[in-house]
Structures are given as C-alpha cells and as structure tokens.
Amino acid sequence: MTSPLVTLQQVSQIYRSGQRLFPAVQAVNLTVNDGEFVALLGPSGCGKSTLLRIITGLQRPTEGTVYYRGIPLHGVNPHATIVFQTFALFPWLTVQQNVEVALKARGVPASLRRVRAVELLDRVGLDGFETAYPRELSGGMRQKVGFARAMAVEPELLCLDEPFSALDILSAEALRGELLELWTGGHIPTKAILLVTHNIEEAVLLADRIVVMDKAPGRVIAELTVPLSQPRQRKDPAFLQVVDRVYATLAGQTQPEHLELGTAPGEPGRTRALPHIFINDLSGFLEYLDETAQARIDIYRLATDLHVDSDQLLRLTEAAELLGFATIAQGDISLTPLGETFAEASVLARKEIFATRIRRLPLFQWLLAMLQAADKHRLQWDVVQTALELEFPPEEAHRQLETAVNWGRYAEVLAYDDKSETLYLEVQEGTSDSSAR
Ligand code: ADP
Ligand code: MG
C-alpha cells in the first residue's frame, strides 16, 4: 500500500521574535504513506518538533499546505497524536487514570474506560502497575504509559517526538524493541508512524525511510529508504553502510573558506553558528583521531569508539572542520596538518593555536571589535546577547554567547566576570596596548 496519509506541500514556518523574523522551517515537502514507518532526522533546532506540530494541526504553518488523505487539513488532526520526549503525565493521577483521561477526551463512555485502559496498559507490558503513580515508575515505564495513552485514541498516524531520548540507554533500547513489536506485529491500529529523532542509529534501526533535515534554516536535505528487514542488527555490515550514508549526508563536505566561515552578525549573509562543544571534548576528539593514525576515518565508527551520540559527534566534526583542524568528505574525516599539530601540542601551544584559529571567525572578530570599542573594553552580557539576537533566536543567541565565552576564555582572547556578568578584554599590565602579549 502506498496511498499517502499525510502530505506537506511547500511548508514554511517563520517565527517572530521582537523585530526579527526567523525562518525555522523552509519549503518542506514530505509524504508519509499508509503502512510506513518514517524517521525525521536532524540536529536539534532544525525544526522537527515544529513540523510535528504542523502535521498534527496543533500549529498552522506560515506558508504551505498540509493534506491528510488528500484533504487540506484545518485545525487539529483527530487521526494523529504525538508522544513527547517528556512524558507529560498527570502526577496526581494513577497510571490507569492517566490513560482513562485520554479515553474520556476521546468520548469513550465511562463504563468502558476502565476495561480499555487496563487492556492498553497490558499491551505495553504495564500490567500490575495500574494503581501506581507516575513518580513510582522508572523513566522507561513512564514512557510506556505515554505510549498507552497515545494508543488510547487509536491514532492512524502516530507521531513520536524524540520519545527515547530522555531514557537511559537500556530502557531506550528495550522500548524501541517493544514499539517495533507492536508495529510490525500489527498489534495496534496505527497506519503509519512518524518518528522525530536526532539519533542516526535509532532512525536506521526503526524506520523504512529516513527524511534528513539540516538547520539554519530548517529544511529537508535528503531522503533515503532503509533496505533492511526487521529486526535489524546494529553490527550488521549492511546496517552500518546505511548509517555511514546518513553521516555522509549530515556531516556534509568541507566548503571553500569564505562559505565555511560565514559573515559577522549584522552583515549581509549568514553568520555561521558556533557548534556547542567544550574545548576539552574537542581536544580529546582530535587526540583520538591523531592516535588512530589513519588518513581517513569513517565518522560513523567514531560514535561507537568514543561512546558519543550522533548529535554530539556531528558537533565535534563541525567544530574541527570550522577551525581548520579536519576536513570532511563523503562521511569520512581527516585531520589536517594543523589538526595533527594541535593534537600533539602542549597545553600552552594549543591555546595559542586555538586563539589564532578563532580570531579568523567573523563572529569572534565582531565580538572582539565591539569589546575594543567599548568603554574600558567591557560589555554587559545582555548587551552582547541583544546584538546577537539580530542573527539568532534569543535562546540560540544565549547559547552562542556561552560557547563564544567558553572558547574565548580558553584561548585567553577575552575574559568574563560571572559576578558582574561582563565580558572584557584583559589589558596586560605594563603595556598600554591590549594587543601586546
Ligand atoms: P527541533 O525539534 O528540531 O529541535 P524546533 O522545531 O523545536 O526544532 O525549533 C526550530 C527552531 O525554531 C529553533 O531555532 C527554535 O528555537 C525555534 N522555535 C521553536 N518554536 C518556537 C516558537 N514558538 N517561537 C519562536 N521560535 C521557536
Ligand atoms: Mg524538538
């Protein structure tokens, strides 16, 4: 069966923040067919949750149309439901009552609710816990209640927004398996599942088709079918080959420098956002690459070797690339001579290399120029953040500044006083010019 259940046509979402408009999602075309398990995969902030809200009708897109079974959707889609990452259970209700609430909302008569709730809890393996309160349950069990509640409305389209990402590794893996069992075994009336995730391996493990998104602006950059039957094995070479392909798509290719670096905030062109990583993690990452002494390494292998998730791994590869420590092509990463030098350098030499590298970034040049021009070379955090909000949404502007301060302090190109919340340039004693070292 390949009849489309839900179709997005040229869907865009613009958010307003003060005077600025942020394109969160741009011109997305997407179809989920009857019988399909689709994963929407992309880094955080690329607009996945936004798309889910649009698909389920909780939010109207700025532009474009949502079709459900070929009919334009207006208002909330009664055939779709979302399971969220945070379990969103009522803490004052028992497990069973939490499910009954959903049944009530769906208009199931009181006399039938109890039996149905017990049945649903049974199906997700929670029999015996009907009278427990959410606080008595582990994260994995709470999410099972979340699933049971979602099943209560018998959705045709089950949307899952990172439902495993708040769970510990073992509970997450167990619950993935149980979801697959419900789905492939036909134990639920669901016609299609749309899973939102930033976890590459998870997408390849579960989905028939993966829609890959990237951010700034949020958009679809690729789609691939997963030609593997269920159940899948994470160590199977065919599985790893698909994972490799997805990394190749998301890690991109090293671009010419002017494209790679972007422009300063407020200037025409896009300001390249700093990947949020700590220098310690980046150093460890570069050391690892250096020690393996291979010219090129498959990025996907590093997730297992370094015990990091794909989101963090992609931030590390992006930072290494942005700073000129590595190049990326076809899902492989190679250290540059500079990256090797950094990995093998002393702590002090590393700081110096790092300082020269971040001084090349337009965002740092802009920040340092502002500090140079400021009274006593000091600026309040809020002032800088407001300036950054010309380029980024407020939350992201805050995180950008956090990362910039973290990098800048490490490189000793700027300082920060937490008490007064000010950024400043360190004026060296005995010199009249802060550029003297
Ligand atoms: P994801 O789920 O992929 O992490 P989201 O859909 O939550 O992405 O967010 C995409 C972008 O839109 C982010 O930059 C986020 O800060 C912004 N955003 C999300 N919701 C709103 C909102 N209601 N108002 C303003 N900006 C928003
Ligand atoms: Mg989200």
Short mmCIF file of C-alpha atoms and ligand atoms in Angstrom, two decimals:
data_model
loop_
_atom_site.label_atom_id
_atom_site.label_comp_id
_atom_site.label_asym_id
_atom_site.label_seq_id
_atom_site.Cartn_x
_atom_site.Cartn_y
_atom_site.Cartn_z
CA MET A 1 0.00 0.00 0.00
CA THR A 2 1.38 3.36 -0.90
CA SER A 3 -1.50 5.76 -0.52
CA PRO A 4 -0.36 8.96 1.12
CA LEU A 5 -1.63 9.50 4.63
CA VAL A 6 -0.13 12.89 5.24
CA THR A 7 1.47 15.25 2.75
CA LEU A 8 3.23 18.53 3.34
CA GLN A 9 3.46 20.85 0.38
CA GLN A 10 5.97 23.71 0.50
CA VAL A 11 5.51 24.15 4.21
CA SER A 12 7.42 27.03 5.81
CA GLN A 13 7.38 28.31 9.34
CA ILE A 14 8.62 31.73 10.31
CA TYR A 15 8.85 32.69 13.97
CA ARG A 16 8.85 36.27 15.08
CA SER A 17 10.99 37.47 17.93
CA GLY A 18 10.79 41.21 18.56
CA GLN A 19 11.52 42.88 15.25
CA ARG A 20 13.22 39.88 13.71
CA LEU A 21 11.75 37.03 11.72
CA PHE A 22 13.39 33.62 11.91
CA PRO A 23 12.80 31.07 9.19
CA ALA A 24 12.57 27.92 11.34
CA VAL A 25 11.42 25.62 8.54
CA GLN A 26 11.74 26.30 4.84
CA ALA A 27 9.78 24.87 1.91
CA VAL A 28 9.38 21.35 3.24
CA ASN A 29 7.77 18.71 1.06
CA LEU A 30 7.10 15.46 2.82
CA THR A 31 4.82 12.47 2.46
CA VAL A 32 4.09 9.70 4.91
CA ASN A 33 2.34 6.76 3.27
CA ASP A 34 -0.08 4.28 4.71
CA GLY A 35 1.94 1.40 6.19
CA GLU A 36 5.18 3.32 6.52
CA PHE A 37 7.49 3.99 9.45
CA VAL A 38 9.24 7.25 8.61
CA ALA A 39 12.00 8.92 10.61
CA LEU A 40 12.51 12.66 10.51
CA LEU A 41 16.16 13.01 11.38
CA GLY A 42 18.18 16.14 12.01
CA PRO A 43 20.23 18.14 14.52
CA SER A 44 18.46 19.93 17.35
CA GLY A 45 16.92 23.19 16.27
CA CYS A 46 16.27 22.13 12.67
CA GLY A 47 12.52 22.35 13.12
CA LYS A 48 11.48 18.75 13.72
CA SER A 49 9.09 19.50 16.58
CA THR A 50 7.71 22.41 14.62
CA LEU A 51 6.92 20.08 11.71
CA LEU A 52 5.22 17.59 14.02
CA ARG A 53 3.01 20.31 15.43
CA ILE A 54 2.14 21.38 11.90
CA ILE A 55 1.46 17.82 10.76
CA THR A 56 -0.88 17.18 13.68
CA GLY A 57 -2.60 20.52 13.18
CA LEU A 58 -1.55 21.95 16.54
CA GLN A 59 0.05 24.78 14.63
CA ARG A 60 -0.71 26.42 11.31
CA PRO A 61 2.32 26.87 9.06
CA THR A 62 3.21 30.36 7.87
CA GLU A 63 3.08 29.05 4.32
CA GLY A 64 2.20 25.83 2.55
CA THR A 65 -0.46 23.19 2.94
CA VAL A 66 -0.92 20.02 4.97
CA TYR A 67 -3.03 17.31 3.38
CA TYR A 68 -4.47 14.38 5.29
CA ARG A 69 -5.65 11.60 2.98
CA GLY A 70 -5.60 14.16 0.21
CA ILE A 71 -7.79 16.69 2.00
CA PRO A 72 -6.36 20.01 3.22
CA LEU A 73 -6.11 19.96 7.00
CA HIS A 74 -7.78 22.68 9.03
CA GLY A 75 -7.41 22.61 12.78
CA VAL A 76 -6.25 19.71 14.91
CA ASN A 77 -6.00 16.38 13.11
CA PRO A 78 -8.22 13.92 15.03
CA HIS A 79 -6.44 10.96 13.39
CA ALA A 80 -2.98 11.86 14.66
CA THR A 81 -1.37 12.02 18.05
CA ILE A 82 2.05 12.90 19.46
CA VAL A 83 4.10 11.16 22.12
CA PHE A 84 6.57 13.61 23.62
CA GLN A 85 10.07 13.19 24.99
CA THR A 86 9.00 14.33 28.42
CA PHE A 87 6.26 12.05 29.45
CA ALA A 88 3.68 14.70 30.26
CA LEU A 89 1.73 12.50 32.68
CA PHE A 90 -0.54 13.93 35.35
CA PRO A 91 1.41 13.28 38.57
CA TRP A 92 -1.70 13.26 40.75
CA LEU A 93 -3.38 10.51 38.71
CA THR A 94 -2.56 6.82 38.74
CA VAL A 95 -1.19 5.10 35.68
CA GLN A 96 -4.63 3.79 34.82
CA GLN A 97 -6.32 7.15 35.39
CA ASN A 98 -3.77 8.80 33.12
CA VAL A 99 -4.88 6.51 30.32
CA GLU A 100 -8.57 6.87 31.20
CA VAL A 101 -8.29 10.64 30.82
CA ALA A 102 -7.26 10.15 27.21
CA LEU A 103 -10.17 7.76 26.63
CA LYS A 104 -12.55 10.25 28.17
CA ALA A 105 -11.23 13.00 25.93
CA ARG A 106 -11.98 10.72 23.03
CA GLY A 107 -15.57 10.27 24.15
CA VAL A 108 -15.34 6.67 25.34
CA PRO A 109 -18.20 6.12 27.81
CA ALA A 110 -17.25 5.83 31.49
CA SER A 111 -18.40 2.21 31.71
CA LEU A 112 -15.87 1.13 29.05
CA ARG A 113 -12.88 3.23 30.09
CA ARG A 114 -11.61 1.01 32.90
CA VAL A 115 -11.50 -2.13 30.81
CA ARG A 116 -9.95 -0.36 27.84
CA ALA A 117 -7.28 1.31 29.99
CA VAL A 118 -6.31 -1.99 31.57
CA GLU A 119 -6.15 -3.57 28.12
CA LEU A 120 -3.92 -0.81 26.77
CA LEU A 121 -1.59 -0.99 29.76
CA ASP A 122 -1.42 -4.73 29.27
CA ARG A 123 -0.37 -4.25 25.67
CA VAL A 124 2.62 -2.11 26.59
CA GLY A 125 3.61 -4.50 29.38
CA LEU A 126 2.47 -2.47 32.36
CA ASP A 127 0.01 -4.92 33.90
CA GLY A 128 0.33 -4.81 37.65
CA PHE A 129 1.15 -1.11 37.69
CA GLU A 130 -2.38 0.23 37.11
CA THR A 131 -2.66 1.80 40.56
CA ALA A 132 0.90 3.15 40.71
CA TYR A 133 1.59 6.87 40.46
CA PRO A 134 4.00 8.20 37.81
CA ARG A 135 6.62 9.05 40.44
CA GLU A 136 6.84 5.36 41.38
CA LEU A 137 7.83 4.41 37.83
CA SER A 138 11.17 4.42 36.03
CA GLY A 139 11.58 6.70 33.01
CA GLY A 140 11.07 3.78 30.64
CA MET A 141 7.85 2.75 32.35
CA ARG A 142 6.54 6.32 32.33
CA GLN A 143 7.13 6.49 28.63
CA LYS A 144 5.18 3.23 28.26
CA VAL A 145 2.26 4.99 29.91
CA GLY A 146 2.81 7.75 27.35
CA PHE A 147 2.56 5.18 24.56
CA ALA A 148 -0.51 3.53 26.11
CA ARG A 149 -2.18 6.92 26.32
CA ALA A 150 -1.35 7.64 22.70
CA MET A 151 -2.77 4.25 21.66
CA ALA A 152 -5.96 5.04 23.57
CA VAL A 153 -7.01 7.42 20.84
CA GLU A 154 -6.27 4.74 18.23
CA PRO A 155 -4.41 7.18 16.01
CA GLU A 156 -3.93 6.38 12.36
CA LEU A 157 -0.79 8.45 12.43
CA LEU A 158 1.40 8.03 15.49
CA CYS A 159 3.92 10.85 15.84
CA LEU A 160 6.82 10.38 18.22
CA ASP A 161 8.92 13.36 19.23
CA GLU A 162 12.28 12.01 20.44
CA PRO A 163 10.43 9.57 22.69
CA PHE A 164 13.54 7.66 23.75
CA SER A 165 15.98 10.49 24.27
CA ALA A 166 15.18 11.13 27.94
CA LEU A 167 15.66 7.45 28.82
CA ASP A 168 18.77 5.62 29.88
CA ILE A 169 20.43 3.50 27.18
CA LEU A 170 18.98 0.15 28.24
CA SER A 171 15.41 1.35 28.75
CA ALA A 172 15.53 3.19 25.45
CA GLU A 173 16.68 0.09 23.58
CA ALA A 174 14.08 -2.09 25.29
CA LEU A 175 11.29 0.34 24.46
CA ARG A 176 12.42 0.64 20.83
CA GLY A 177 12.14 -3.12 20.55
CA GLU A 178 8.69 -3.14 22.11
CA LEU A 179 7.47 -0.38 19.82
CA LEU A 180 8.69 -2.33 16.79
CA GLU A 181 6.94 -5.44 18.06
CA LEU A 182 3.64 -3.59 18.41
CA TRP A 183 4.06 -2.09 14.97
CA THR A 184 5.38 -5.00 12.90
CA GLY A 185 3.11 -7.45 14.73
CA GLY A 186 0.08 -5.38 13.78
CA HIS A 187 -0.99 -5.17 17.43
CA ILE A 188 -2.02 -1.55 17.08
CA PRO A 189 -4.48 0.03 14.65
CA THR A 190 -1.86 2.61 13.68
CA LYS A 191 -1.44 3.07 9.91
CA ALA A 192 1.85 4.95 9.97
CA ILE A 193 4.50 6.10 12.39
CA LEU A 194 6.47 9.30 12.09
CA LEU A 195 9.44 9.33 14.45
CA VAL A 196 11.37 12.51 15.11
CA THR A 197 14.92 11.92 16.26
CA HIS A 198 18.41 13.38 16.26
CA ASN A 199 19.89 9.92 16.70
CA ILE A 200 21.14 8.45 13.42
CA GLU A 201 21.42 4.85 14.61
CA GLU A 202 17.91 4.99 16.04
CA ALA A 203 16.50 6.16 12.72
CA VAL A 204 18.27 3.38 10.82
CA LEU A 205 17.17 0.81 13.40
CA LEU A 206 13.47 1.63 13.20
CA ALA A 207 12.46 3.39 10.01
CA ASP A 208 11.60 2.24 6.50
CA ARG A 209 12.51 5.65 5.17
CA ILE A 210 14.60 8.48 6.61
CA VAL A 211 13.98 12.12 5.82
CA VAL A 212 17.15 14.01 6.68
CA MET A 213 16.90 17.63 7.76
CA ASP A 214 19.53 20.25 8.44
CA LYS A 215 19.30 23.54 10.28
CA ALA A 216 19.74 27.26 9.59
CA PRO A 217 17.28 27.27 8.00
CA GLY A 218 15.49 24.01 8.85
CA ARG A 219 14.96 22.13 5.61
CA VAL A 220 14.96 18.66 4.10
CA ILE A 221 18.34 17.86 2.58
CA ALA A 222 17.95 14.20 1.67
CA GLU A 223 15.68 11.19 1.80
CA LEU A 224 16.70 7.58 1.81
CA THR A 225 14.96 4.28 2.12
CA VAL A 226 16.37 1.71 4.50
CA PRO A 227 16.55 -1.55 2.53
CA LEU A 228 16.76 -3.80 5.59
CA SER A 229 14.18 -6.16 7.04
CA GLN A 230 13.20 -6.18 10.71
CA PRO A 231 14.56 -6.98 13.19
CA ARG A 232 17.82 -5.20 12.36
CA GLN A 233 21.21 -5.78 13.89
CA ARG A 234 23.33 -2.77 14.78
CA LYS A 235 26.55 -4.64 13.94
CA ASP A 236 25.36 -5.95 10.58
CA PRO A 237 27.59 -4.52 7.79
CA ALA A 238 24.51 -3.60 5.73
CA PHE A 239 23.17 -1.67 8.73
CA LEU A 240 26.47 0.16 9.16
CA GLN A 241 26.52 1.01 5.49
CA VAL A 242 23.21 2.86 5.82
CA VAL A 243 24.46 4.62 8.97
CA ASP A 244 27.57 5.67 7.05
CA ARG A 245 25.43 7.12 4.25
CA VAL A 246 23.40 9.17 6.70
CA TYR A 247 26.53 10.55 8.35
CA ALA A 248 27.87 11.43 4.92
CA THR A 249 24.71 13.45 4.28
CA LEU A 250 24.64 15.22 7.62
CA ALA A 251 28.36 15.85 8.08
CA GLY A 252 28.41 17.43 4.63
CA GLN A 253 31.57 18.37 2.79
CA THR A 254 34.23 20.86 3.72
CA GLN A 255 33.44 24.04 1.79
CA PRO A 256 35.68 26.80 0.48
CA GLU A 257 36.75 29.04 3.34
CA HIS A 258 34.51 32.04 2.71
CA LEU A 259 31.44 29.77 2.71
CA GLU A 260 32.69 27.82 5.69
CA LEU A 261 33.22 30.90 7.86
CA GLY A 262 30.15 32.98 7.01
CA THR A 263 29.80 36.67 7.86
CA ALA A 264 29.74 38.73 11.05
CA PRO A 265 26.43 39.38 12.87
CA GLY A 266 24.59 42.28 11.29
CA GLU A 267 26.42 41.93 7.97
CA PRO A 268 24.72 40.59 4.87
CA GLY A 269 24.99 36.83 4.58
CA ARG A 270 24.57 34.13 7.15
CA THR A 271 26.52 34.18 10.39
CA ARG A 272 27.95 30.76 10.96
CA ALA A 273 26.73 29.50 14.32
CA LEU A 274 29.38 28.05 16.63
CA PRO A 275 28.84 24.35 17.30
CA HIS A 276 28.21 23.97 21.03
CA ILE A 277 31.12 21.90 22.23
CA PHE A 278 33.64 22.17 25.05
CA ILE A 279 37.30 22.51 24.16
CA ASN A 280 38.19 19.52 26.32
CA ASP A 281 35.90 17.33 24.27
CA LEU A 282 37.31 18.72 21.03
CA SER A 283 40.88 18.14 22.24
CA GLY A 284 40.06 14.56 23.19
CA PHE A 285 38.43 14.05 19.81
CA LEU A 286 41.44 15.37 17.88
CA GLU A 287 43.81 13.31 20.03
CA TYR A 288 41.81 10.21 19.25
CA LEU A 289 41.91 10.91 15.51
CA ASP A 290 45.64 11.56 15.71
CA GLU A 291 46.32 8.35 17.63
CA THR A 292 44.44 6.13 15.20
CA ALA A 293 46.98 7.35 12.63
CA GLN A 294 44.67 6.65 9.71
CA ALA A 295 44.46 9.11 6.87
CA ARG A 296 40.66 8.91 6.72
CA ILE A 297 38.18 7.57 9.24
CA ASP A 298 34.51 6.76 8.79
CA ILE A 299 32.67 9.20 11.03
CA TYR A 300 30.03 6.66 11.98
CA ARG A 301 32.65 4.38 13.54
CA LEU A 302 33.64 7.16 15.91
CA ALA A 303 30.21 7.18 17.57
CA THR A 304 30.84 3.68 18.90
CA ASP A 305 34.54 4.14 19.59
CA LEU A 306 34.09 7.38 21.50
CA HIS A 307 30.76 6.49 23.14
CA VAL A 308 29.08 9.68 21.99
CA ASP A 309 25.71 10.08 20.32
CA SER A 310 25.44 11.19 16.73
CA ASP A 311 24.37 14.73 17.63
CA GLN A 312 27.46 15.33 19.76
CA LEU A 313 29.68 13.62 17.21
CA LEU A 314 28.42 15.88 14.43
CA ARG A 315 29.03 18.94 16.60
CA LEU A 316 32.61 17.75 17.18
CA THR A 317 33.27 17.13 13.49
CA GLU A 318 31.74 20.51 12.66
CA ALA A 319 33.93 22.32 15.18
CA ALA A 320 37.06 20.51 13.97
CA GLU A 321 36.17 21.48 10.41
CA LEU A 322 35.25 25.09 11.22
CA LEU A 323 38.58 25.61 12.98
CA GLY A 324 40.54 24.03 10.17
CA PHE A 325 41.65 21.01 12.21
CA ALA A 326 39.95 18.49 9.94
CA THR A 327 38.33 18.09 6.56
CA ILE A 328 35.24 16.09 5.80
CA ALA A 329 34.29 14.32 2.62
CA GLN A 330 31.82 11.51 1.94
CA GLY A 331 31.28 10.70 5.59
CA ASP A 332 35.00 10.43 6.31
CA ILE A 333 37.06 12.78 8.42
CA SER A 334 40.79 13.51 8.05
CA LEU A 335 43.00 15.59 10.29
CA THR A 336 44.75 18.50 8.61
CA PRO A 337 48.44 19.07 9.41
CA LEU A 338 47.25 21.83 11.76
CA GLY A 339 44.89 19.41 13.47
CA GLU A 340 47.76 16.97 13.98
CA THR A 341 49.92 19.74 15.37
CA PHE A 342 47.18 20.76 17.78
CA ALA A 343 46.63 17.18 18.94
CA GLU A 344 50.31 16.72 19.68
CA ALA A 345 50.98 20.17 21.16
CA SER A 346 51.47 21.19 24.79
CA VAL A 347 48.63 22.84 26.66
CA LEU A 348 50.11 26.31 26.11
CA ALA A 349 50.82 25.78 22.43
CA ARG A 350 47.28 24.50 21.98
CA LYS A 351 45.88 27.67 23.47
CA GLU A 352 47.90 29.73 21.01
CA ILE A 353 46.87 27.71 18.01
CA PHE A 354 43.26 27.86 19.15
CA ALA A 355 43.47 31.63 19.62
CA THR A 356 44.74 32.22 16.09
CA ARG A 357 42.01 29.95 14.72
CA ILE A 358 39.08 31.57 16.47
CA ARG A 359 40.34 35.06 15.55
CA ARG A 360 39.58 34.07 11.94
CA LEU A 361 35.90 33.52 12.69
CA PRO A 362 33.73 36.53 11.77
CA LEU A 363 31.69 36.10 14.93
CA PHE A 364 34.81 36.45 17.09
CA GLN A 365 36.19 39.32 15.03
CA TRP A 366 32.91 41.11 15.56
CA LEU A 367 32.86 40.36 19.29
CA LEU A 368 36.47 41.46 19.83
CA ALA A 369 35.96 44.64 17.79
CA MET A 370 32.95 45.51 19.94
CA LEU A 371 34.99 44.97 23.09
CA GLN A 372 37.87 47.04 21.72
CA ALA A 373 35.49 49.90 21.07
CA ALA A 374 33.70 49.65 24.40
CA ASP A 375 34.36 51.80 27.44
CA LYS A 376 37.13 50.10 29.48
CA HIS A 377 36.88 47.25 26.95
CA ARG A 378 33.95 45.87 28.93
CA LEU A 379 30.48 44.87 27.82
CA GLN A 380 27.50 43.51 29.69
CA TRP A 381 26.42 40.01 28.69
CA ASP A 382 22.90 41.26 27.91
CA VAL A 383 24.20 43.90 25.54
CA VAL A 384 26.14 41.37 23.51
CA GLN A 385 23.29 38.90 23.56
CA THR A 386 20.86 41.51 22.29
CA ALA A 387 23.25 42.28 19.45
CA LEU A 388 23.46 38.57 18.63
CA GLU A 389 19.68 38.37 18.58
CA LEU A 390 19.85 40.20 15.27
CA GLU A 391 21.17 36.96 13.89
CA PHE A 392 19.84 34.19 16.14
CA PRO A 393 16.64 33.47 18.08
CA PRO A 394 17.06 34.57 21.75
CA GLU A 395 17.68 31.09 23.15
CA GLU A 396 20.26 30.34 20.47
CA ALA A 397 21.85 33.79 20.87
CA HIS A 398 22.35 32.93 24.54
CA ARG A 399 23.93 29.60 23.73
CA GLN A 400 26.12 31.15 21.03
CA LEU A 401 27.43 33.62 23.57
CA GLU A 402 28.02 30.87 26.13
CA THR A 403 30.07 28.94 23.61
CA ALA A 404 31.93 32.06 22.44
CA VAL A 405 32.83 32.95 26.04
CA ASN A 406 33.89 29.39 26.73
CA TRP A 407 36.14 29.28 23.65
CA GLY A 408 37.39 32.83 24.15
CA ARG A 409 38.37 32.20 27.76
CA TYR A 410 40.20 29.03 26.86
CA ALA A 411 42.12 30.86 24.14
CA GLU A 412 42.64 33.81 26.51
CA VAL A 413 41.41 36.26 23.88
CA LEU A 414 38.71 37.52 26.22
CA ALA A 415 37.64 37.22 29.83
CA TYR A 416 34.34 37.04 31.65
CA ASP A 417 33.33 38.06 35.13
CA ASP A 418 30.42 36.00 36.33
CA LYS A 419 29.51 38.29 39.23
CA SER A 420 29.02 41.42 37.17
CA GLU A 421 28.09 39.43 34.05
CA THR A 422 30.56 41.33 31.93
CA LEU A 423 32.83 40.31 29.09
CA TYR A 424 36.13 42.16 28.88
CA LEU A 425 39.49 42.20 27.20
CA GLU A 426 42.41 41.58 29.51
CA VAL A 427 44.71 44.56 29.39
CA GLN A 428 48.23 43.29 30.04
CA GLU A 429 50.00 45.02 32.91
CA GLY A 430 52.91 47.26 31.95
CA THR A 431 51.66 47.72 28.40
CA SER A 432 49.44 50.41 27.04
CA ASP A 433 48.10 48.27 24.27
CA SER A 434 45.99 45.17 24.83
CA SER A 435 47.32 43.62 21.64
CA ALA A 436 50.83 43.32 23.13
CA ARG A 437 51.43 39.92 24.66
P1 ADP B 1 13.88 20.68 16.82
O1 ADP B 1 12.67 19.98 17.32
O2 ADP B 1 14.43 20.12 15.56
O3 ADP B 1 14.95 20.81 17.87
P2 ADP B 1 12.19 23.07 16.88
O4 ADP B 1 11.07 22.84 15.94
O5 ADP B 1 11.90 22.89 18.32
O6 ADP B 1 13.46 22.19 16.42
O7 ADP B 1 12.76 24.55 16.69
C1 ADP B 1 13.26 25.03 15.45
C2 ADP B 1 13.72 26.46 15.64
O8 ADP B 1 12.59 27.31 15.87
C3 ADP B 1 14.62 26.67 16.82
O9 ADP B 1 15.58 27.66 16.47
C4 ADP B 1 13.71 27.16 17.92
O10 ADP B 1 14.40 27.97 18.83
C5 ADP B 1 12.68 27.95 17.12
N1 ADP B 1 11.34 27.91 17.73
C6 ADP B 1 10.62 26.80 18.00
N2 ADP B 1 9.40 27.10 18.49
C7 ADP B 1 9.34 28.45 18.52
C8 ADP B 1 8.34 29.41 18.92
N3 ADP B 1 7.15 29.00 19.35
N4 ADP B 1 8.66 30.72 18.80
C9 ADP B 1 9.85 31.13 18.35
N5 ADP B 1 10.83 30.29 17.95
C10 ADP B 1 10.60 28.97 18.03
MG MG B 2 12.32 19.03 19.10
#
